[in-house]
CSV table of C-alpha atoms in Angstrom, one decimal:
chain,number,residue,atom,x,y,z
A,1,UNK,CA,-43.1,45.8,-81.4
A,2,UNK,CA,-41.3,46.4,-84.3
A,3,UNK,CA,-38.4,44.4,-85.0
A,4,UNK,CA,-37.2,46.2,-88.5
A,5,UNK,CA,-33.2,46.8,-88.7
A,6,UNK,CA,-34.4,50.5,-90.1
A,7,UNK,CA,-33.4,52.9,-87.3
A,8,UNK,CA,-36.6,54.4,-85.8
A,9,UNK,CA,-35.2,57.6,-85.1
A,10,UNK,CA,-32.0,58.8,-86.3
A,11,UNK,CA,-28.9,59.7,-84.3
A,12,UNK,CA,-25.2,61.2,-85.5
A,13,UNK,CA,-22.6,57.7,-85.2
A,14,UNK,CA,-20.0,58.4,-82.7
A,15,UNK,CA,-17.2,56.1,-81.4
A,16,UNK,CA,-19.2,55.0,-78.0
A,17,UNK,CA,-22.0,52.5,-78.4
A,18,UNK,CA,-25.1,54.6,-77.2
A,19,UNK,CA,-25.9,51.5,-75.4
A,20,UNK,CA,-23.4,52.9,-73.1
A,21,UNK,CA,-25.1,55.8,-71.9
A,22,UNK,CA,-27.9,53.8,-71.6
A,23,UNK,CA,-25.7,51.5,-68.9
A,24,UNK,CA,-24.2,54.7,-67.4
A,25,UNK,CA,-27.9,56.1,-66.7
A,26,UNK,CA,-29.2,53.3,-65.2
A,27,UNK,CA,-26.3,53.5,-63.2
A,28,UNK,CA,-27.1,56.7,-61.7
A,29,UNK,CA,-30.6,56.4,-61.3
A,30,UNK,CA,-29.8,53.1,-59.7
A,31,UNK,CA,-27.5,55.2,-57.3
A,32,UNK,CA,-30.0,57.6,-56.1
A,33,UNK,CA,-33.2,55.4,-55.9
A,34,UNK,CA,-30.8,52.2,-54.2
A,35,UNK,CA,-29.2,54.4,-52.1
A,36,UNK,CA,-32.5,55.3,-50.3
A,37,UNK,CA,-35.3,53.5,-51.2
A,38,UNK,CA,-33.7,50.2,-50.7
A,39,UNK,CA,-30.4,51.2,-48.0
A,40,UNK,CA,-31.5,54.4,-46.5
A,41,UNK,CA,-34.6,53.8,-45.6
A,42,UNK,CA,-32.9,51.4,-42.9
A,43,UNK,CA,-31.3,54.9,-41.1
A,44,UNK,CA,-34.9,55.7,-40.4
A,45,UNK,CA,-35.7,53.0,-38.3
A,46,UNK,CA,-34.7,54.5,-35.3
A,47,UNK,CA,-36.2,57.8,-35.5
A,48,UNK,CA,-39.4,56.2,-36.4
A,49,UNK,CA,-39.3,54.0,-32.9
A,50,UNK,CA,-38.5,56.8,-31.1
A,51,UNK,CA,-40.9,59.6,-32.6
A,52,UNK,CA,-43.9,56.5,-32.9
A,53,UNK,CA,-43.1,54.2,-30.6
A,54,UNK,CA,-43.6,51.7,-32.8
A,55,UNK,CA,-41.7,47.8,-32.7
A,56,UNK,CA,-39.2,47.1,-34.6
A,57,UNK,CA,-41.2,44.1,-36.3
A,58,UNK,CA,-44.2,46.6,-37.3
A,59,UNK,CA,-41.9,48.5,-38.9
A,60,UNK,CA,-40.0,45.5,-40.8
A,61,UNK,CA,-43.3,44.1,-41.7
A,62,UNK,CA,-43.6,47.4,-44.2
A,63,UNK,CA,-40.5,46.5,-45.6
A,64,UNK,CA,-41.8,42.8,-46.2
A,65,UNK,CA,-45.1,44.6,-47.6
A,66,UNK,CA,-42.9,45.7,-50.3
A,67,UNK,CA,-41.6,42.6,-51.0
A,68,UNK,CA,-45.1,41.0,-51.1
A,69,UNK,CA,-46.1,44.0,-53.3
A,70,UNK,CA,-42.9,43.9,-55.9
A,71,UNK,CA,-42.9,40.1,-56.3
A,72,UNK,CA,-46.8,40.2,-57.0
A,73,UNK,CA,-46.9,43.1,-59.4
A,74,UNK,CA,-43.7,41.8,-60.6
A,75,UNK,CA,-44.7,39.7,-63.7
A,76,UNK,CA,-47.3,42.0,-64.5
A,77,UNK,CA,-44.4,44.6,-64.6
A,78,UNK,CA,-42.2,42.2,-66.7
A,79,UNK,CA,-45.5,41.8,-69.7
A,80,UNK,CA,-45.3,45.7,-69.6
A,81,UNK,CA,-41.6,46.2,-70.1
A,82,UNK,CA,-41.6,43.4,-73.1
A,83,UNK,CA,-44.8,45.4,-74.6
A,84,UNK,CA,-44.3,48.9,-73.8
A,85,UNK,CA,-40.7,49.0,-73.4
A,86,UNK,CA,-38.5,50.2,-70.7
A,87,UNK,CA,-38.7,54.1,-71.3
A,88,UNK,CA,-41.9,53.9,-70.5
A,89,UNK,CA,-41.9,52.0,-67.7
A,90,UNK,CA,-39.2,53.8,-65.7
A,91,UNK,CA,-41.0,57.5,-66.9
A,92,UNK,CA,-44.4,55.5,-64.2
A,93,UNK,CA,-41.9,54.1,-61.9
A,94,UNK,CA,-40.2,58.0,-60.5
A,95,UNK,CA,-43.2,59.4,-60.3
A,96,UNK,CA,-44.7,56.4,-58.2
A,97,UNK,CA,-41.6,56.1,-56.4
A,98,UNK,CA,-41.6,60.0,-55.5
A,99,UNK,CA,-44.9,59.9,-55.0
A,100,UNK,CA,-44.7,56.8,-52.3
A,101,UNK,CA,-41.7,58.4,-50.4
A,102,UNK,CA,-43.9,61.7,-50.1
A,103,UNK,CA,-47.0,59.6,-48.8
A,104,UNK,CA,-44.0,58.0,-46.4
A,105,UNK,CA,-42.8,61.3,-44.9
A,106,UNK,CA,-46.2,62.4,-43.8
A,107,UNK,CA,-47.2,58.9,-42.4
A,108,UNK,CA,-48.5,59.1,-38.3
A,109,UNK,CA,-50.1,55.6,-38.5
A,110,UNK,CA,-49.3,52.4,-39.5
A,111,UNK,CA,-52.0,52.3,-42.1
A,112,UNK,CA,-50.6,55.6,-44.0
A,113,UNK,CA,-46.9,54.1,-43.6
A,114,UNK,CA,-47.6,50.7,-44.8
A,115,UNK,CA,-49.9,52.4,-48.1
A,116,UNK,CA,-46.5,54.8,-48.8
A,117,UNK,CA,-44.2,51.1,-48.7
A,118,UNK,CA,-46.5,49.7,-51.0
A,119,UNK,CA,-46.7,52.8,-53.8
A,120,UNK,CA,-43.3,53.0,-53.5
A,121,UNK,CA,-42.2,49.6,-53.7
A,122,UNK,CA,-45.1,49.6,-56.7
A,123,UNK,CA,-42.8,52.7,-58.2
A,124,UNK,CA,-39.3,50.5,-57.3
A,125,UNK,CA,-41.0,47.3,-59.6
A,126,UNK,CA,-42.4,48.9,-62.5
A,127,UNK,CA,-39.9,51.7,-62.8
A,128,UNK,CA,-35.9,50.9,-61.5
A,129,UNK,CA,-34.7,47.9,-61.7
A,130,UNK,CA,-36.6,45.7,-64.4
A,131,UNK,CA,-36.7,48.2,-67.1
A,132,UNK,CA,-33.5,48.8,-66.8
A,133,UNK,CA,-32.1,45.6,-66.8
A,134,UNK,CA,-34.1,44.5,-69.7
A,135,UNK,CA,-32.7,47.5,-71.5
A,136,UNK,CA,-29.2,46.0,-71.0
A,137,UNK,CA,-30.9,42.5,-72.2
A,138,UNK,CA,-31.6,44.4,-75.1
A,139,UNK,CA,-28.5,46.2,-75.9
A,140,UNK,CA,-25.9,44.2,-74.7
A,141,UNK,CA,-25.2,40.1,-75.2
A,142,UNK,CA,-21.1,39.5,-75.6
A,143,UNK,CA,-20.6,42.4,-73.2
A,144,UNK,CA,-23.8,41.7,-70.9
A,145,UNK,CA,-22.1,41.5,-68.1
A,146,UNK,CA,-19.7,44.6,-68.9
A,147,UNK,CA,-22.7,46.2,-68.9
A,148,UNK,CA,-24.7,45.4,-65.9
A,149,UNK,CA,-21.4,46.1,-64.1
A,150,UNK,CA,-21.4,49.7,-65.0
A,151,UNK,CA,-25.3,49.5,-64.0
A,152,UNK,CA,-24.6,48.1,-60.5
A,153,UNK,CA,-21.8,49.7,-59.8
A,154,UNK,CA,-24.1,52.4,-59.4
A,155,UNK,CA,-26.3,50.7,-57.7
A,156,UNK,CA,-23.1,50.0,-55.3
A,157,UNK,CA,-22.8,53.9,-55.0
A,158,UNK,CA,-26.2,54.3,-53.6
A,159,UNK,CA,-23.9,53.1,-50.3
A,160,UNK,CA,-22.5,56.4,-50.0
A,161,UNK,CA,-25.8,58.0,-49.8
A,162,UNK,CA,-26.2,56.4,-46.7
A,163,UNK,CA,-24.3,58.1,-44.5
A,164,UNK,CA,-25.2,61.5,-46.2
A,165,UNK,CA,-29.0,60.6,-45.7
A,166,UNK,CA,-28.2,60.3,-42.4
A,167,UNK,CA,-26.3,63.7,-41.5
A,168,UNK,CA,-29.6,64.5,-43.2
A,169,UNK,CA,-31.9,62.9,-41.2
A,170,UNK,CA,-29.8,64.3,-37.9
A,171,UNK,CA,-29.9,67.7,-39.3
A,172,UNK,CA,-33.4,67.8,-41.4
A,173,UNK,CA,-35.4,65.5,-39.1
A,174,UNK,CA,-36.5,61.7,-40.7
A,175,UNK,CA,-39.6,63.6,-43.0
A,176,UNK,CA,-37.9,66.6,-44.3
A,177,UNK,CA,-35.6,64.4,-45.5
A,178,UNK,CA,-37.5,62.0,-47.4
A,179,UNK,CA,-39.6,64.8,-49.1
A,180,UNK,CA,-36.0,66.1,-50.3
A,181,UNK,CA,-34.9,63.1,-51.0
A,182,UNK,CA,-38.1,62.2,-53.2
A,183,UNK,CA,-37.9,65.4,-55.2
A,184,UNK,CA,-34.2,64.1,-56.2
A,185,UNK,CA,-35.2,61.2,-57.4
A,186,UNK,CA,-38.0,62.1,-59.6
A,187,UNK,CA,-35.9,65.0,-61.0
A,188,UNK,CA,-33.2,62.3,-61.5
A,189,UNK,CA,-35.5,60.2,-63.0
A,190,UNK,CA,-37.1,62.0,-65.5
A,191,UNK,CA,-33.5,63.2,-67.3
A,192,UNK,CA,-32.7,59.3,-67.1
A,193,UNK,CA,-36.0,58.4,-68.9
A,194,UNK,CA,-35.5,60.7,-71.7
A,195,UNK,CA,-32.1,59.2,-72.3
A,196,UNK,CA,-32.9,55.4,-72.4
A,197,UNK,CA,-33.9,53.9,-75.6
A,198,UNK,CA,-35.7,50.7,-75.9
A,199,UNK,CA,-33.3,48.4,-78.4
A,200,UNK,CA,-30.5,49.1,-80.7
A,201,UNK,CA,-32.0,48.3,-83.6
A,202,UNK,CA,-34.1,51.4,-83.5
A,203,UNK,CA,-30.8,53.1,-84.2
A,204,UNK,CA,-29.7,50.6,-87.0
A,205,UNK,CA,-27.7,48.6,-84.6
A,206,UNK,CA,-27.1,45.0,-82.7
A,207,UNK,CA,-26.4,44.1,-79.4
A,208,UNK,CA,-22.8,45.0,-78.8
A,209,UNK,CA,-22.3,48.2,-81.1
A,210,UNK,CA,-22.3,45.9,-83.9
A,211,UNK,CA,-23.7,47.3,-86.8
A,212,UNK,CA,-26.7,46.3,-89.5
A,213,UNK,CA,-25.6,44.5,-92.5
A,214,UNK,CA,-26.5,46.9,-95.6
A,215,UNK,CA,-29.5,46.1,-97.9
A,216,UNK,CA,-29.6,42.6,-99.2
A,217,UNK,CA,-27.2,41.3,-96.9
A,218,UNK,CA,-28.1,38.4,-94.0
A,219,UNK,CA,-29.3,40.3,-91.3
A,220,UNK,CA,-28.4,38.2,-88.1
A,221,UNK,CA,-30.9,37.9,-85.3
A,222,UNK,CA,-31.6,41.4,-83.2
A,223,UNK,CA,-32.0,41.3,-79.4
A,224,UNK,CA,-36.1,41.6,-80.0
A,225,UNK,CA,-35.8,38.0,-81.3
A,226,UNK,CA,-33.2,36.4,-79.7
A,227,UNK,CA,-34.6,33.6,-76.7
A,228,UNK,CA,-37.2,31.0,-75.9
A,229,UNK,CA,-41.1,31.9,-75.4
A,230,UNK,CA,-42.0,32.2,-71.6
A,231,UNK,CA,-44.0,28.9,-72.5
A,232,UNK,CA,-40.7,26.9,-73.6
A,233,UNK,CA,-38.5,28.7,-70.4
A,234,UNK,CA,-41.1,27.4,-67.8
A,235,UNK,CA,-40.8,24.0,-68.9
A,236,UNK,CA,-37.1,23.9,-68.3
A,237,UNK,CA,-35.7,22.9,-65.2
A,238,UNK,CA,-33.6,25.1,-64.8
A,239,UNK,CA,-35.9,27.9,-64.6
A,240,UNK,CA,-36.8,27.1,-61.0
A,241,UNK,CA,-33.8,25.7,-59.9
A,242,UNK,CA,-32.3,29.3,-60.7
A,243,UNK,CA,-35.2,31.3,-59.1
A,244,UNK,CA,-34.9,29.1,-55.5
A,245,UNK,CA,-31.3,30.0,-55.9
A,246,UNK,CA,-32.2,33.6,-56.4
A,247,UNK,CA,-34.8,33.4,-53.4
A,248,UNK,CA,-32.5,32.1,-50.8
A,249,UNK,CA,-30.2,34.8,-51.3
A,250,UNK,CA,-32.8,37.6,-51.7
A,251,UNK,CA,-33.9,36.8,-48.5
A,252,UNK,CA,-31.0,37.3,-46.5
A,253,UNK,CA,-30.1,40.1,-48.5
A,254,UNK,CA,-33.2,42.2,-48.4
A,255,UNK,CA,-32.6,41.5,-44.2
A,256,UNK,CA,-29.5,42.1,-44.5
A,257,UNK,CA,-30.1,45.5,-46.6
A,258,UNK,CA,-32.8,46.3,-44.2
A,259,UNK,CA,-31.0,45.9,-40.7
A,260,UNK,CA,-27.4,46.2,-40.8
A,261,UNK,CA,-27.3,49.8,-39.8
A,262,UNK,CA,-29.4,48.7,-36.4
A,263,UNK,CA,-27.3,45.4,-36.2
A,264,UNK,CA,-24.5,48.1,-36.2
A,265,UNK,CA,-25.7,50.5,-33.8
A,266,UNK,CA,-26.8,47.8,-31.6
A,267,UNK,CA,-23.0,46.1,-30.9
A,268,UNK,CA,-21.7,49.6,-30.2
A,269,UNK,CA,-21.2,51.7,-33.5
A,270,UNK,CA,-22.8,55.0,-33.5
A,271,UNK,CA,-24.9,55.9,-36.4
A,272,UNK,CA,-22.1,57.9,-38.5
A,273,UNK,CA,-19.8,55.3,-37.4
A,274,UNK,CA,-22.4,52.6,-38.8
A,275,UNK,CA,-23.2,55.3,-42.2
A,276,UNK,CA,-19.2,54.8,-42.5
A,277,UNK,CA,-19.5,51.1,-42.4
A,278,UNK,CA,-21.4,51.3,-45.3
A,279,UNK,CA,-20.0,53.6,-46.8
A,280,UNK,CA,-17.0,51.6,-47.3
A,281,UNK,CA,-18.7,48.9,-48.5
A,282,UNK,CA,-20.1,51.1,-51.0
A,283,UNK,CA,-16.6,51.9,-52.0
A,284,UNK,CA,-15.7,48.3,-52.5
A,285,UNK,CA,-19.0,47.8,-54.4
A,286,UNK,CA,-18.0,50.5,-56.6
A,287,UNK,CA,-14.6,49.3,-57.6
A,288,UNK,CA,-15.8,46.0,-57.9
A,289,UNK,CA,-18.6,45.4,-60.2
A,290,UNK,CA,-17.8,46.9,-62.8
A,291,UNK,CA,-14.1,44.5,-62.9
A,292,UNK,CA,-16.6,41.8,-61.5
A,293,UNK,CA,-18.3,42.4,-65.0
A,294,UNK,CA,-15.4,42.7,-67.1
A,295,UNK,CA,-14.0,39.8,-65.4
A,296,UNK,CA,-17.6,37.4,-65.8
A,297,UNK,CA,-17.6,38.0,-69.8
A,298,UNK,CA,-14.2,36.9,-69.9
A,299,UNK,CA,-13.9,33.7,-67.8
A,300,UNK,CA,-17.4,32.8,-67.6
A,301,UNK,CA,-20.5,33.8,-65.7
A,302,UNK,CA,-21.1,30.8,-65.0
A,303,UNK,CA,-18.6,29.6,-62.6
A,304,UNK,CA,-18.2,33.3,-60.7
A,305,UNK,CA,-22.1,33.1,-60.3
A,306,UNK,CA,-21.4,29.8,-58.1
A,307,UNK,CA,-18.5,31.3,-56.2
A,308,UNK,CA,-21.2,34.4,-54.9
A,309,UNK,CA,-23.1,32.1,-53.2
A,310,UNK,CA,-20.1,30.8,-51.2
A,311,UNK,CA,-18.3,34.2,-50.3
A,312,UNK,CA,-21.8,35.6,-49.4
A,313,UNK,CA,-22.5,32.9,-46.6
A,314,UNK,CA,-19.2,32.8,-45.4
A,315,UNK,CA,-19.9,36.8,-45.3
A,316,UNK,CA,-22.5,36.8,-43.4
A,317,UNK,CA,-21.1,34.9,-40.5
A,318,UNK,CA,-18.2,37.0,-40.0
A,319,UNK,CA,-21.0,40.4,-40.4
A,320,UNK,CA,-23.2,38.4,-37.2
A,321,UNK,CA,-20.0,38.4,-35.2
A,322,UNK,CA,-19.3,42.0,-36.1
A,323,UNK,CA,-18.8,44.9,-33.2
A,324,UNK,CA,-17.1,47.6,-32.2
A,325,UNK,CA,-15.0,44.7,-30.0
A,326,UNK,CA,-14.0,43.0,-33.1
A,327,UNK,CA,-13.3,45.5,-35.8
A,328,UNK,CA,-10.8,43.2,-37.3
A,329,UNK,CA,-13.6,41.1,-38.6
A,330,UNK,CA,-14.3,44.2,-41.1
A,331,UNK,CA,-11.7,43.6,-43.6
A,332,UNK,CA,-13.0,39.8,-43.7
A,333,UNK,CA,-16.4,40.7,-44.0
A,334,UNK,CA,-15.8,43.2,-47.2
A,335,UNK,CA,-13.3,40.7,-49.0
A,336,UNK,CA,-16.2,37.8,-48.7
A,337,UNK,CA,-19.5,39.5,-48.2
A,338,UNK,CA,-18.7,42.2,-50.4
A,339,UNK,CA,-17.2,40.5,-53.3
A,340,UNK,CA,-19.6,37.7,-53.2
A,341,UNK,CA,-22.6,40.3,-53.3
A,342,UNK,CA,-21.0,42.2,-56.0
A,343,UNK,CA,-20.5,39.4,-57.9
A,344,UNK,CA,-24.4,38.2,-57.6
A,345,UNK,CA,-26.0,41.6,-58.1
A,346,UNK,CA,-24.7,41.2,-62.0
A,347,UNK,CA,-25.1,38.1,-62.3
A,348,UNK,CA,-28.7,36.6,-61.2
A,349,UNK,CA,-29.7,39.0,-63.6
A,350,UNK,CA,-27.5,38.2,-66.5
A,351,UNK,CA,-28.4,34.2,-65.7
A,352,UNK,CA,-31.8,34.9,-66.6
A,353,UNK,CA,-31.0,36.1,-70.2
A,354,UNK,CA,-27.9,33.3,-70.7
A,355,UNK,CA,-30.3,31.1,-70.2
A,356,UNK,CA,-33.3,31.9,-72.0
A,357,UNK,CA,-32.6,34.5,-74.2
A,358,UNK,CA,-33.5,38.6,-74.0
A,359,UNK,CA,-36.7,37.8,-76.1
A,360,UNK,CA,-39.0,37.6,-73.7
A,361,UNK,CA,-36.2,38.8,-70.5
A,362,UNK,CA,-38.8,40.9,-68.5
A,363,UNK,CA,-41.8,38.7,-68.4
A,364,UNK,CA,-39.6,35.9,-67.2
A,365,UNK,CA,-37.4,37.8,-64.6
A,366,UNK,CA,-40.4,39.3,-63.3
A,367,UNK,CA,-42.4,35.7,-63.1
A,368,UNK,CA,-39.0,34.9,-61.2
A,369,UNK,CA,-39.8,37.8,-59.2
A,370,UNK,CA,-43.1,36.6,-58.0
A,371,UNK,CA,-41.5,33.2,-57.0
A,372,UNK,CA,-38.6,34.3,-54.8
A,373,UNK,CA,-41.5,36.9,-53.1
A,374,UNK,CA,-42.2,34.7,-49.9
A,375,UNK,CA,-38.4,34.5,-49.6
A,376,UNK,CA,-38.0,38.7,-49.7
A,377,UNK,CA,-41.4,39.0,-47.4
A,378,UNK,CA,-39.9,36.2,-44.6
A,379,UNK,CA,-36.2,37.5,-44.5
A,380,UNK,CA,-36.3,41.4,-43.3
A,381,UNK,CA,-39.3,39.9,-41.3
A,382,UNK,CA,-37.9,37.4,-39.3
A,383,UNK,CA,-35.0,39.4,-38.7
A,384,UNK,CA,-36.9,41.9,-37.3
A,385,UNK,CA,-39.0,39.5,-35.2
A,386,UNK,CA,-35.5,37.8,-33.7
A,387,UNK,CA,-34.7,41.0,-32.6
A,388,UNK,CA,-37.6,41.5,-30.8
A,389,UNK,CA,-37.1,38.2,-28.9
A,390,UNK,CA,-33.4,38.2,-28.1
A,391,UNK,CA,-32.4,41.7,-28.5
A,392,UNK,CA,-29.4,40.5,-31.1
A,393,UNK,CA,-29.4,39.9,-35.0
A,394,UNK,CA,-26.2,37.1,-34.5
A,395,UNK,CA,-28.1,34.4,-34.6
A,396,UNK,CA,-30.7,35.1,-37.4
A,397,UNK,CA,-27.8,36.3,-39.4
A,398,UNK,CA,-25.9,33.2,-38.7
A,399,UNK,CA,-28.9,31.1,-40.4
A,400,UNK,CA,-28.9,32.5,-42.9
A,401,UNK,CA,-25.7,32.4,-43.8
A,402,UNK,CA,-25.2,28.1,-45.0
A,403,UNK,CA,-28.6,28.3,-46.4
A,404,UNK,CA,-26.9,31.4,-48.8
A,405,UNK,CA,-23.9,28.8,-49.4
A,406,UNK,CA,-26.6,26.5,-49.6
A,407,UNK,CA,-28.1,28.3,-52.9
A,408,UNK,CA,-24.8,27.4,-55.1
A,409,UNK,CA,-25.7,23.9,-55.3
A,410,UNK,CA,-29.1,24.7,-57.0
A,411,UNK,CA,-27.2,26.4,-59.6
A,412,UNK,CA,-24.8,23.7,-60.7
A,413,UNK,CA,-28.1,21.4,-60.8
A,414,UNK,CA,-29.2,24.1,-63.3
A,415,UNK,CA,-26.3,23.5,-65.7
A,416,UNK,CA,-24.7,26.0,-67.8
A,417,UNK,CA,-26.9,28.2,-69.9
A,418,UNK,CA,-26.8,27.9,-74.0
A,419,UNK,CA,-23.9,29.3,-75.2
A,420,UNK,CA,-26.0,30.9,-78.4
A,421,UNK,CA,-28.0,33.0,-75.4
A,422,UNK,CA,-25.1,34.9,-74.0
């Protein structure tokens, strides 16, 4: 890996930091491969019961397959994006992920489904979000969180595919529609791949837009060097104090993710009507993260990280009680759950790298990864399996709402990162 401040390849200078359209591409490939690889896929659970008759926990446990799968592969996905860089990795990543949600449209059997949730979760870890976060590591450390706003605002949008994935899946039927869907996102991802670049110093830059020093002058630190081995982070407390953090909240947010839209339909809401629900929180997402981001590099990261935890577990309470008998709980639910969420989606990423440095950013948020996997495997699971026993989500969802609040204290044990990092 070369870490020379001679530009690699050469493009004209303009007056937006290319590192910028790096951001707004992971943004839109974040939008279409969120939006229904990781939210739509939740419309389909219905058609799926009904066409296969299967339970609604056989069906979740694919979901915590991918889970398993993503937090396994995870570190070994993290090495890759620190050696090979993220281009790379997100090029293997569409075609796996197209390739899964092909597999998935065609499935009669549980075998067949549970094999497409694996190769596409494999395609979700090595290709969407790691590589492109460790591109914004790279390119990006004043503004980091600027950045990964613009990123997950995208990732935000991928709520308004929702509803129009499922007008699809009403009009299409639940296969067509994933083979449609899968050809958009690897046509997506392949004009996203060819625009991402690995680190700014290829282009005779810093982190930031700032520019190389000209021959003979100190050349600061670039982004390739910047950090603590993965050695020196694992000996550091606050390594695992972050990643429990991280899991406690993964799990309730990958059930969450995974069963809102049959929470929704099952306290009254049609499916549209549910889509809509979502839809709107997509909107607030949108808006959101990217002031979220602006707001974190201002006043610190630190202390909005802790306040996610809070909002999200008071969210979830008021999203339990939810039906079509007390709408007025909506607007509470998206100023909490929705803020809170929009806040921790930028920022349990950013924590990583204020912490420890972008140096070695992937192998550590993907060792993370692997740490928080029981917590992603258990949460969609159970969920599923309360549902199954007494027909509701409330009380599940009500569980896991203090042990999300709960996750905030781990983070203050962590302390605040090294100011030199971020």
């Amino acid at each position: 890996m070369s870490t020379s401040s001679s530009p690699v390849s050469v493009r004209p200078a303009g007056p937006v930091f290319y590192g910028w359209y790096i951001a707004a591409g992971g943004g839109a490939l974040s939008l279409i491969a969120f939006g229904i690889a990781a939210l739509g896929l939740g419309v389909l659970i219905d058609p799926m019961r009904e066409e296969l008759g299967w339970s609604l926990a056989a069906i979740s446990l694919g979901f915590s397959l991918r889970s398993f799968e993503q937090g396994l592969l995870a570190p070994i996905g993290g090495v890759l994006v620190d050696r090979l860089g993220p281009r790379k990795m997100i090029l293997t990543g569409v075609v796996l992920l197209a390739g899964g949600l092909l597999l998935f449209s065609q499935a009669r059997s549980l075998p067949v489904y549970y094999a497409a949730s694996v190769i596409a979760a494999l395609g979700q870890s090595l290709g969407m979000g790691l590589p492109i976060n460790a591109a914004m590591m790279n390119w990006f450390q004043r503004k980091r969180a600027r950045a990964m706003g613009i990123v997950a605002a995208g990732r935000g949008g991928g709520y308004f595919i929702v509803p129009l994935f499922a007008l699809l899946v009403t009009a299409a039927g639940w296969r067509e529609a994933l083979a449609i869907v899968a050809l958009l996102i690897f046509v997506v991802g392949i004009v996203v791949a060819l625009l991402v670049r690995d680190r700014p110093e290829h282009y005779g830059l810093l982190p930031d837009g700032e520019t190389v020093p000209r021959a003979g002058a100190s050349t600061p630190p670039t982004s390739s060097l910047i950090g603590m081995s993965v050695s020196a982070a694992l000996r550091r407390r606050a390594f695992y104090l972050l990643t429990l953090s991280t899991g406690l909240t993964a799990g309730q947010s990958i059930a969450w993710t995974v069963h809102q839209v049959p929470h929704m339909t099952n306290t009254g809401f049609s499916l549209p009507e549910a889509g809509l629900v979502v839809a709107i929180y997509g909107g607030v997402q949108v808006a959101v993260r990217p002031a979220v981001g602006w707001l974190a590099d201002l006043v610190g990261r630190h202390q909005l990280y802790i306040a996610s935890f809070v909002l999200q577990g008071v969210g979830l309470l008021f999203f339990a009680q939810l039906s079509t008998d007390r709408l007025w709980l909506l607007p509470l639910y998206y100023l909490t759950y929705a803020t809170g969420h929009a806040i921790w989606v930028i920022l349990f990423i950013t924590a990583i790298a204020d912490h420890f440095g972008p140096r070695r950013f992937g192998t550590l948020q993907g060792l993370a990864s692997t740490l928080t996997m029981p917590f992603g495997m258990l949460g969609p699971f159970l969920a599923g399996l309360a549902f199954d026993e007494f027909g509701s989500y409330e009380l599940i969802f009500s569980i896991y709402a203090p042990l999300t609040a709960l996750a905030a204290i781990f983070v203050i044990l962590a302390g605040r990162p090294r100011g030199d990092f971020g």
